[in-house]
């Protein structure tokens, strides 16, 4: 029997994006060691890395985040098994201890949204902020250019 | 014994297939056979085991409870010696017979052993399995000298591991540069420079013609007569499809086992994937053997769906490689050097960053990114899916290249906005 889960999805609404970059700032802070904006940006070594990217072209701008694909190429191409779908949340997550930093997932990601950590030891990616009800990027977007929607998805029961 | 699904080979391809089958069919009996007596592990990480950076547990590809949780009968340390296609029976070395309904050949590759004199001596190893590195590990003592024959991915991987174990390493590459099938001149040179700087000796443009010594080896002799003292030799010329099971059967073989877009061989209910097979490559628009991990997994996944009765087409994929040796990060995919005049090459270089894209008729046919590698995935996706890029080709290598550089219709589709 298929099992379904309610899954967080971050919806991009480019019409409301003013390219302020706050999503990136707060993503960085949320994924820093200290979770303190000053320390995160000024003191931490290695510097924390944002998992969201802002893009613009002429009048258009938007944030790009991991889409937690239903068919995640990063998971299928991972050499170690570090990249996987979480059995409960269905999010695509990386086990940073297992990751060796081969970067095969980076070239496999159609969104180009996986990045190396500050030390280039392992990959980092959007984890939908497991410690927060609402992901930091969404929570701090002043304009609802990023919104949280809940999706019903079938849980993949086999991969890991 | 009888099984609905029989998978031969317990690596990227075999596991990809098993996971796909279990997504569609939780109950049908599923058996994986492996002649290696370990659960699935990451082949590319055998070097990390040899270097001492990882234990065996830490290079396992799936958690220990994987087989049980997925109701898979795992026959480890069991070698299949012959297939009887008419009666759908696999013969094991120990006499066991396994009858299948659907069969997958995921037997991978085998190391190429060149005709060099002396390779039968003690101290000569290949570098393609956990068994290989465990044997090398046992033979390691202090102050050793190693010669690596072959400067491709496997040779480089072996060099790094041995180097980290304090071995004095010399790599001998026949062509004029290391990693010549997956990198271009510029990036090969970058890699070579990094190896030399670390302390690995690199000899290009020469081959080893003989490994000499009485019982154990003492030196490698090159084609120009030069000798390199050594007590360890690693043969790392490359791999060839492991075709023993398919040869002398009705299964069609070219270089590898020939499969269609559904990963089906020319025999009904027999599938193949990974290093043993030849699958569709959109860059060449033909079937090719592409011995890389991601394609083995994807091919296995597609085979698994089709075996479970869900018709699924293999999404086009081509060669892709990524390297992280001695602090240089390089990714490449498809063609790495231009084959001729009808190809256009765009490159960009700044400090440690190097980017190159090869185009033909407005389509991407190859790419290399070094230093700044994050955006390569977008190009790889455009290449695989044959998306025309003529209109925005100048943006492909820029620092701020992203989805917004693509036509609006494309990024809107991708981001579902
Ligand atoms: C040192 C090294 C480094 C590599 N680095 C990379 C890398 O960085 N990136 C990348 O993408 N790829 C890399 N590769 C290549 C990658 O490992 C292969 O492409 C991948 O393992 C292919 O998977 P497969 O399932 O087709 O076959 P394999 O991994 O070769 O597995 C086949 C299995 O089948 C078993 N088998 C064969 N015949 C029988 C039989 N008759 N009975 C029972 N069992 C049998 C074999 O013993 C083996 O366990 C590397 C390979 C090596 C050796």
PDB file of C-alpha atoms in Angstrom, chain B residues 76-323:
ATOM      1  CA  UNK B  76      26.400 -12.895  -1.212  1.00  0.00           C
ATOM      2  CA  UNK B  77      29.622 -14.620  -2.158  1.00  0.00           C
ATOM      3  CA  UNK B  78      27.699 -16.562  -4.793  1.00  0.00           C
ATOM      4  CA  UNK B  79      28.999 -16.565  -8.355  1.00  0.00           C
ATOM      5  CA  UNK B  80      26.805 -17.278 -11.330  1.00  0.00           C
ATOM      6  CA  UNK B  81      28.706 -19.184 -13.964  1.00  0.00           C
ATOM      7  CA  UNK B  82      26.188 -19.796 -16.717  1.00  0.00           C
ATOM      8  CA  UNK B  83      22.766 -18.751 -17.935  1.00  0.00           C
ATOM      9  CA  UNK B  84      20.379 -21.121 -19.623  1.00  0.00           C
ATOM     10  CA  UNK B  85      18.070 -18.759 -21.388  1.00  0.00           C
ATOM     11  CA  UNK B  86      15.561 -21.276 -22.703  1.00  0.00           C
ATOM     12  CA  UNK B  87      14.764 -22.662 -19.269  1.00  0.00           C
ATOM     13  CA  UNK B  88      15.388 -19.296 -17.534  1.00  0.00           C
ATOM     14  CA  UNK B  89      17.910 -20.851 -15.203  1.00  0.00           C
ATOM     15  CA  UNK B  90      21.080 -19.437 -13.710  1.00  0.00           C
ATOM     16  CA  UNK B  91      23.774 -21.880 -12.659  1.00  0.00           C
ATOM     17  CA  UNK B  92      25.848 -20.979  -9.615  1.00  0.00           C
ATOM     18  CA  UNK B  93      29.415 -22.047  -9.077  1.00  0.00           C
ATOM     19  CA  UNK B  94      28.406 -24.165  -6.083  1.00  0.00           C
ATOM     20  CA  UNK B  95      25.820 -26.019  -8.138  1.00  0.00           C
ATOM     21  CA  UNK B  96      22.784 -24.069  -7.009  1.00  0.00           C
ATOM     22  CA  UNK B  97      20.177 -23.372  -9.700  1.00  0.00           C
ATOM     23  CA  UNK B  98      18.061 -20.225  -9.727  1.00  0.00           C
ATOM     24  CA  UNK B  99      15.014 -19.920 -11.963  1.00  0.00           C
ATOM     25  CA  UNK B 100      13.967 -16.424 -12.867  1.00  0.00           C
ATOM     26  CA  UNK B 101      10.948 -14.771 -14.438  1.00  0.00           C
ATOM     27  CA  UNK B 102      12.729 -11.441 -15.045  1.00  0.00           C
ATOM     28  CA  UNK B 103      16.498 -11.216 -15.109  1.00  0.00           C
ATOM     29  CA  UNK B 104      18.823  -8.225 -14.814  1.00  0.00           C
ATOM     30  CA  UNK B 105      22.473  -8.337 -15.759  1.00  0.00           C
ATOM     31  CA  UNK B 106      24.192  -5.750 -13.597  1.00  0.00           C
ATOM     32  CA  UNK B 107      27.546  -7.467 -13.617  1.00  0.00           C
ATOM     33  CA  UNK B 108      29.535  -4.309 -14.211  1.00  0.00           C
ATOM     34  CA  UNK B 109      33.026  -4.152 -15.604  1.00  0.00           C
ATOM     35  CA  UNK B 110      36.264  -6.013 -15.225  1.00  0.00           C
ATOM     36  CA  UNK B 111      39.724  -4.497 -15.167  1.00  0.00           C
ATOM     37  CA  UNK B 112      41.647  -4.485 -18.437  1.00  0.00           C
ATOM     38  CA  UNK B 113      44.911  -6.394 -18.084  1.00  0.00           C
ATOM     39  CA  UNK B 114      47.367  -5.309 -20.769  1.00  0.00           C
ATOM     40  CA  UNK B 115      49.940  -7.684 -22.214  1.00  0.00           C
ATOM     41  CA  UNK B 116      52.834  -6.421 -20.107  1.00  0.00           C
ATOM     42  CA  UNK B 117      55.498  -8.909 -19.079  1.00  0.00           C
ATOM     43  CA  UNK B 118      55.629  -9.711 -15.373  1.00  0.00           C
ATOM     44  CA  UNK B 119      52.097  -8.805 -14.332  1.00  0.00           C
ATOM     45  CA  UNK B 120      51.692 -12.250 -12.799  1.00  0.00           C
ATOM     46  CA  UNK B 121      54.227 -11.442 -10.095  1.00  0.00           C
ATOM     47  CA  UNK B 122      53.484 -10.848  -6.451  1.00  0.00           C
ATOM     48  CA  UNK B 123      52.891  -7.186  -5.726  1.00  0.00           C
ATOM     49  CA  UNK B 124      50.812  -6.479  -8.845  1.00  0.00           C
ATOM     50  CA  UNK B 125      47.192  -5.526  -8.207  1.00  0.00           C
ATOM     51  CA  UNK B 126      44.124  -4.193  -9.948  1.00  0.00           C
ATOM     52  CA  UNK B 127      42.005  -1.474  -8.346  1.00  0.00           C
ATOM     53  CA  UNK B 128      38.328  -2.064  -8.992  1.00  0.00           C
ATOM     54  CA  UNK B 129      36.891  -3.856  -5.982  1.00  0.00           C
ATOM     55  CA  UNK B 130      36.963  -3.921  -2.226  1.00  0.00           C
ATOM     56  CA  UNK B 131      38.782  -7.252  -2.528  1.00  0.00           C
ATOM     57  CA  UNK B 132      41.528  -5.500  -4.500  1.00  0.00           C
ATOM     58  CA  UNK B 133      42.096  -2.788  -1.931  1.00  0.00           C
ATOM     59  CA  UNK B 134      41.951  -5.234   0.969  1.00  0.00           C
ATOM     60  CA  UNK B 135      44.716  -7.218  -0.709  1.00  0.00           C
ATOM     61  CA  UNK B 136      46.733  -4.053  -1.362  1.00  0.00           C
ATOM     62  CA  UNK B 137      46.171  -2.998   2.222  1.00  0.00           C
ATOM     63  CA  UNK B 138      47.620  -6.280   3.492  1.00  0.00           C
ATOM     64  CA  UNK B 139      50.719  -5.885   1.373  1.00  0.00           C
ATOM     65  CA  UNK B 140      51.432  -2.343   2.533  1.00  0.00           C
ATOM     66  CA  UNK B 141      54.458  -1.869   4.713  1.00  0.00           C
ATOM     67  CA  UNK B 142      56.477   1.213   5.438  1.00  0.00           C
ATOM     68  CA  UNK B 143      58.502   3.036   2.833  1.00  0.00           C
ATOM     69  CA  UNK B 144      57.027   1.431  -0.232  1.00  0.00           C
ATOM     70  CA  UNK B 145      57.307   2.560  -3.806  1.00  0.00           C
ATOM     71  CA  UNK B 146      54.432   2.133  -6.196  1.00  0.00           C
ATOM     72  CA  UNK B 147      54.025   2.449  -9.941  1.00  0.00           C
ATOM     73  CA  UNK B 148      50.518   3.072 -11.191  1.00  0.00           C
ATOM     74  CA  UNK B 149      49.978   1.995 -14.780  1.00  0.00           C
ATOM     75  CA  UNK B 150      47.336   4.300 -16.223  1.00  0.00           C
ATOM     76  CA  UNK B 151      46.544   7.932 -15.418  1.00  0.00           C
ATOM     77  CA  UNK B 152      42.774   7.747 -15.762  1.00  0.00           C
ATOM     78  CA  UNK B 153      40.204   8.111 -13.008  1.00  0.00           C
ATOM     79  CA  UNK B 154      41.014   4.752 -11.409  1.00  0.00           C
ATOM     80  CA  UNK B 155      44.766   5.311 -11.548  1.00  0.00           C
ATOM     81  CA  UNK B 156      44.454   8.766 -10.058  1.00  0.00           C
ATOM     82  CA  UNK B 157      42.149   7.470  -7.373  1.00  0.00           C
ATOM     83  CA  UNK B 158      44.647   4.722  -6.498  1.00  0.00           C
ATOM     84  CA  UNK B 159      47.519   7.218  -6.508  1.00  0.00           C
ATOM     85  CA  UNK B 160      45.828   9.514  -4.073  1.00  0.00           C
ATOM     86  CA  UNK B 161      44.996   6.700  -1.679  1.00  0.00           C
ATOM     87  CA  UNK B 162      48.493   5.238  -1.702  1.00  0.00           C
ATOM     88  CA  UNK B 163      50.038   8.663  -1.430  1.00  0.00           C
ATOM     89  CA  UNK B 164      47.956   9.321   1.678  1.00  0.00           C
ATOM     90  CA  UNK B 165      49.314   6.081   3.116  1.00  0.00           C
ATOM     91  CA  UNK B 166      52.844   7.383   2.735  1.00  0.00           C
ATOM     92  CA  UNK B 167      53.713   5.386  -0.381  1.00  0.00           C
ATOM     93  CA  UNK B 168      56.050   6.944  -2.927  1.00  0.00           C
ATOM     94  CA  UNK B 169      53.879   7.040  -6.059  1.00  0.00           C
ATOM     95  CA  UNK B 170      54.696   7.309  -9.759  1.00  0.00           C
ATOM     96  CA  UNK B 171      51.891   7.383 -12.299  1.00  0.00           C
ATOM     97  CA  UNK B 172      52.700   6.305 -15.826  1.00  0.00           C
ATOM     98  CA  UNK B 173      50.270   7.472 -18.491  1.00  0.00           C
ATOM     99  CA  UNK B 174      50.668   6.440 -22.122  1.00  0.00           C
ATOM    100  CA  UNK B 175      48.970   9.511 -23.614  1.00  0.00           C
ATOM    101  CA  UNK B 176      50.441  12.966 -23.236  1.00  0.00           C
ATOM    102  CA  UNK B 177      48.274  13.925 -20.278  1.00  0.00           C
ATOM    103  CA  UNK B 178      46.515  12.394 -17.278  1.00  0.00           C
ATOM    104  CA  UNK B 179      42.726  12.002 -17.156  1.00  0.00           C
ATOM    105  CA  UNK B 180      42.696  12.571 -20.914  1.00  0.00           C
ATOM    106  CA  UNK B 181      39.273  11.054 -21.552  1.00  0.00           C
ATOM    107  CA  UNK B 182      37.432  13.159 -18.990  1.00  0.00           C
ATOM    108  CA  UNK B 183      39.380  16.441 -19.020  1.00  0.00           C
ATOM    109  CA  UNK B 184      40.744  18.830 -21.642  1.00  0.00           C
ATOM    110  CA  UNK B 185      44.323  20.025 -21.836  1.00  0.00           C
ATOM    111  CA  UNK B 186      43.872  22.925 -19.488  1.00  0.00           C
ATOM    112  CA  UNK B 187      42.222  20.934 -16.708  1.00  0.00           C
ATOM    113  CA  UNK B 188      44.483  17.902 -17.174  1.00  0.00           C
ATOM    114  CA  UNK B 189      47.364  20.257 -16.637  1.00  0.00           C
ATOM    115  CA  UNK B 190      45.685  21.690 -13.515  1.00  0.00           C
ATOM    116  CA  UNK B 191      45.258  18.196 -12.131  1.00  0.00           C
ATOM    117  CA  UNK B 192      48.789  17.182 -13.008  1.00  0.00           C
ATOM    118  CA  UNK B 193      50.165  20.286 -11.352  1.00  0.00           C
ATOM    119  CA  UNK B 194      48.226  19.515  -8.190  1.00  0.00           C
ATOM    120  CA  UNK B 195      49.542  15.925  -8.140  1.00  0.00           C
ATOM    121  CA  UNK B 196      53.111  17.011  -8.633  1.00  0.00           C
ATOM    122  CA  UNK B 197      52.793  19.687  -5.998  1.00  0.00           C
ATOM    123  CA  UNK B 198      51.517  17.111  -3.534  1.00  0.00           C
ATOM    124  CA  UNK B 199      54.489  14.892  -4.302  1.00  0.00           C
ATOM    125  CA  UNK B 200      53.146  12.351  -6.787  1.00  0.00           C
ATOM    126  CA  UNK B 201      55.416  11.757  -9.758  1.00  0.00           C
ATOM    127  CA  UNK B 202      53.724  11.828 -13.141  1.00  0.00           C
ATOM    128  CA  UNK B 203      55.240  10.386 -16.318  1.00  0.00           C
ATOM    129  CA  UNK B 204      53.256  10.951 -19.493  1.00  0.00           C
ATOM    130  CA  UNK B 205      53.829   9.781 -23.037  1.00  0.00           C
ATOM    131  CA  UNK B 206      55.318   6.484 -21.921  1.00  0.00           C
ATOM    132  CA  UNK B 207      54.210   2.979 -21.102  1.00  0.00           C
ATOM    133  CA  UNK B 208      55.440   0.267 -18.815  1.00  0.00           C
ATOM    134  CA  UNK B 209      56.715  -2.605 -20.949  1.00  0.00           C
ATOM    135  CA  UNK B 210      57.839  -4.925 -18.195  1.00  0.00           C
ATOM    136  CA  UNK B 211      57.556  -5.445 -14.489  1.00  0.00           C
ATOM    137  CA  UNK B 212      60.653  -7.243 -13.328  1.00  0.00           C
ATOM    138  CA  UNK B 213      61.992  -8.942 -10.242  1.00  0.00           C
ATOM    139  CA  UNK B 214      62.338 -12.542  -9.130  1.00  0.00           C
ATOM    140  CA  UNK B 215      59.203 -13.556  -7.278  1.00  0.00           C
ATOM    141  CA  UNK B 216      58.227 -10.163  -6.045  1.00  0.00           C
ATOM    142  CA  UNK B 217      58.796  -7.132  -8.154  1.00  0.00           C
ATOM    143  CA  UNK B 218      61.698  -4.728  -7.928  1.00  0.00           C
ATOM    144  CA  UNK B 219      61.237  -2.365 -10.850  1.00  0.00           C
ATOM    145  CA  UNK B 220      59.069  -1.262 -13.729  1.00  0.00           C
ATOM    146  CA  UNK B 221      60.745  -0.830 -17.105  1.00  0.00           C
ATOM    147  CA  UNK B 222      59.432   1.846 -19.458  1.00  0.00           C
ATOM    148  CA  UNK B 223      59.333   1.847 -23.263  1.00  0.00           C
ATOM    149  CA  UNK B 224      62.341   4.179 -23.412  1.00  0.00           C
ATOM    150  CA  UNK B 225      64.377   1.832 -21.242  1.00  0.00           C
ATOM    151  CA  UNK B 226      64.061   3.923 -18.078  1.00  0.00           C
ATOM    152  CA  UNK B 227      63.476   1.956 -14.892  1.00  0.00           C
ATOM    153  CA  UNK B 228      61.485   2.855 -11.828  1.00  0.00           C
ATOM    154  CA  UNK B 229      62.313   0.941  -8.645  1.00  0.00           C
ATOM    155  CA  UNK B 230      59.098  -0.296  -7.050  1.00  0.00           C
ATOM    156  CA  UNK B 231      57.613  -3.045  -4.933  1.00  0.00           C
ATOM    157  CA  UNK B 232      53.980  -2.395  -5.778  1.00  0.00           C
ATOM    158  CA  UNK B 233      52.307  -2.055  -9.176  1.00  0.00           C
ATOM    159  CA  UNK B 234      48.703  -1.112  -9.759  1.00  0.00           C
ATOM    160  CA  UNK B 235      47.228  -1.874 -13.159  1.00  0.00           C
ATOM    161  CA  UNK B 236      44.657   0.828 -13.829  1.00  0.00           C
ATOM    162  CA  UNK B 237      44.164   0.952 -17.579  1.00  0.00           C
ATOM    163  CA  UNK B 238      40.387   0.937 -17.358  1.00  0.00           C
ATOM    164  CA  UNK B 239      37.477  -1.461 -17.344  1.00  0.00           C
ATOM    165  CA  UNK B 240      35.648  -3.489 -19.972  1.00  0.00           C
ATOM    166  CA  UNK B 241      32.099  -4.857 -19.721  1.00  0.00           C
ATOM    167  CA  UNK B 242      31.932  -8.165 -17.839  1.00  0.00           C
ATOM    168  CA  UNK B 243      30.404 -10.191 -20.651  1.00  0.00           C
ATOM    169  CA  UNK B 244      31.007 -13.811 -19.661  1.00  0.00           C
ATOM    170  CA  UNK B 245      27.384 -14.538 -18.794  1.00  0.00           C
ATOM    171  CA  UNK B 246      25.952 -12.975 -21.929  1.00  0.00           C
ATOM    172  CA  UNK B 247      28.467 -14.325 -24.416  1.00  0.00           C
ATOM    173  CA  UNK B 248      27.514 -17.490 -26.249  1.00  0.00           C
ATOM    174  CA  UNK B 249      23.828 -16.810 -25.606  1.00  0.00           C
ATOM    175  CA  UNK B 250      21.171 -15.185 -27.786  1.00  0.00           C
ATOM    176  CA  UNK B 251      21.725 -11.887 -25.931  1.00  0.00           C
ATOM    177  CA  UNK B 252      23.137  -9.411 -28.430  1.00  0.00           C
ATOM    178  CA  UNK B 253      26.514  -7.977 -27.560  1.00  0.00           C
ATOM    179  CA  UNK B 254      28.359  -5.185 -29.274  1.00  0.00           C
ATOM    180  CA  UNK B 255      30.986  -3.616 -27.017  1.00  0.00           C
ATOM    181  CA  UNK B 256      28.649  -4.135 -24.113  1.00  0.00           C
ATOM    182  CA  UNK B 257      25.298  -5.840 -23.795  1.00  0.00           C
ATOM    183  CA  UNK B 258      22.991  -3.982 -26.173  1.00  0.00           C
ATOM    184  CA  UNK B 259      19.852  -2.563 -24.570  1.00  0.00           C
ATOM    185  CA  UNK B 260      16.935  -0.517 -25.884  1.00  0.00           C
ATOM    186  CA  UNK B 261      15.510   2.622 -24.252  1.00  0.00           C
ATOM    187  CA  UNK B 262      13.723   0.367 -21.737  1.00  0.00           C
ATOM    188  CA  UNK B 263      16.993  -1.306 -20.739  1.00  0.00           C
ATOM    189  CA  UNK B 264      15.787  -4.539 -22.270  1.00  0.00           C
ATOM    190  CA  UNK B 265      18.309  -6.771 -24.014  1.00  0.00           C
ATOM    191  CA  UNK B 266      17.439  -8.521 -27.246  1.00  0.00           C
ATOM    192  CA  UNK B 267      16.051 -11.413 -25.151  1.00  0.00           C
ATOM    193  CA  UNK B 268      12.579 -11.179 -23.693  1.00  0.00           C
ATOM    194  CA  UNK B 269      12.512 -10.569 -19.916  1.00  0.00           C
ATOM    195  CA  UNK B 270      16.263 -10.072 -19.728  1.00  0.00           C
ATOM    196  CA  UNK B 271      17.521  -6.595 -18.942  1.00  0.00           C
ATOM    197  CA  UNK B 272      20.964  -5.059 -18.494  1.00  0.00           C
ATOM    198  CA  UNK B 273      22.348  -1.829 -17.062  1.00  0.00           C
ATOM    199  CA  UNK B 274      25.500  -0.142 -15.872  1.00  0.00           C
ATOM    200  CA  UNK B 275      29.074  -0.901 -16.870  1.00  0.00           C
ATOM    201  CA  UNK B 276      28.129  -4.170 -18.606  1.00  0.00           C
ATOM    202  CA  UNK B 277      25.732  -2.463 -20.991  1.00  0.00           C
ATOM    203  CA  UNK B 278      25.599   0.001 -23.851  1.00  0.00           C
ATOM    204  CA  UNK B 279      22.857   2.534 -23.346  1.00  0.00           C
ATOM    205  CA  UNK B 280      21.615   5.566 -25.223  1.00  0.00           C
ATOM    206  CA  UNK B 281      23.846   8.647 -25.227  1.00  0.00           C
ATOM    207  CA  UNK B 282      22.221  11.758 -26.725  1.00  0.00           C
ATOM    208  CA  UNK B 283      25.540  13.513 -27.342  1.00  0.00           C
ATOM    209  CA  UNK B 284      26.616  10.802 -29.766  1.00  0.00           C
ATOM    210  CA  UNK B 285      23.039   9.828 -30.618  1.00  0.00           C
ATOM    211  CA  UNK B 286      23.973   6.194 -30.273  1.00  0.00           C
ATOM    212  CA  UNK B 287      24.384   3.464 -27.705  1.00  0.00           C
ATOM    213  CA  UNK B 288      27.631   3.606 -25.767  1.00  0.00           C
ATOM    214  CA  UNK B 289      29.312   1.982 -22.786  1.00  0.00           C
ATOM    215  CA  UNK B 290      29.540   4.775 -20.215  1.00  0.00           C
ATOM    216  CA  UNK B 291      31.104   3.342 -17.089  1.00  0.00           C
ATOM    217  CA  UNK B 292      29.990   5.834 -14.464  1.00  0.00           C
ATOM    218  CA  UNK B 293      28.054   5.313 -11.254  1.00  0.00           C
ATOM    219  CA  UNK B 294      25.058   7.640 -11.848  1.00  0.00           C
ATOM    220  CA  UNK B 295      24.219   6.057 -15.189  1.00  0.00           C
ATOM    221  CA  UNK B 296      24.441   2.570 -13.705  1.00  0.00           C
ATOM    222  CA  UNK B 297      21.966   3.536 -10.995  1.00  0.00           C
ATOM    223  CA  UNK B 298      19.608   5.279 -13.454  1.00  0.00           C
ATOM    224  CA  UNK B 299      19.789   2.418 -15.914  1.00  0.00           C
ATOM    225  CA  UNK B 300      19.063   0.008 -13.088  1.00  0.00           C
ATOM    226  CA  UNK B 301      16.152   2.108 -11.929  1.00  0.00           C
ATOM    227  CA  UNK B 302      14.588   2.123 -15.389  1.00  0.00           C
ATOM    228  CA  UNK B 303      15.229  -1.605 -15.820  1.00  0.00           C
ATOM    229  CA  UNK B 304      13.580  -2.220 -12.438  1.00  0.00           C
ATOM    230  CA  UNK B 305      10.426  -0.330 -13.361  1.00  0.00           C
ATOM    231  CA  UNK B 306      10.146  -2.210 -16.630  1.00  0.00           C
ATOM    232  CA  UNK B 307      10.769  -5.537 -14.890  1.00  0.00           C
ATOM    233  CA  UNK B 308       7.950  -4.691 -12.485  1.00  0.00           C
ATOM    234  CA  UNK B 309       5.685  -4.033 -15.453  1.00  0.00           C
ATOM    235  CA  UNK B 310       5.719  -0.242 -15.437  1.00  0.00           C
ATOM    236  CA  UNK B 311       6.922   0.799 -18.877  1.00  0.00           C
ATOM    237  CA  UNK B 312       9.569   3.474 -18.385  1.00  0.00           C
ATOM    238  CA  UNK B 313      11.975   5.010 -20.860  1.00  0.00           C
ATOM    239  CA  UNK B 314      15.622   5.598 -20.000  1.00  0.00           C
ATOM    240  CA  UNK B 315      16.113   9.341 -19.666  1.00  0.00           C
ATOM    241  CA  UNK B 316      18.964  10.199 -21.920  1.00  0.00           C
ATOM    242  CA  UNK B 317      22.251  10.398 -20.112  1.00  0.00           C
ATOM    243  CA  UNK B 318      25.789  10.868 -21.174  1.00  0.00           C
ATOM    244  CA  UNK B 319      29.150  10.601 -19.489  1.00  0.00           C
ATOM    245  CA  UNK B 320      29.666  12.795 -16.458  1.00  0.00           C
ATOM    246  CA  UNK B 321      32.557  13.006 -14.074  1.00  0.00           C
ATOM    247  CA  UNK B 322      33.485  15.009 -11.066  1.00  0.00           C
ATOM    248  CA  UNK B 323      36.812  15.161  -9.348  1.00  0.00           C
TER     249      UNK B 323
END
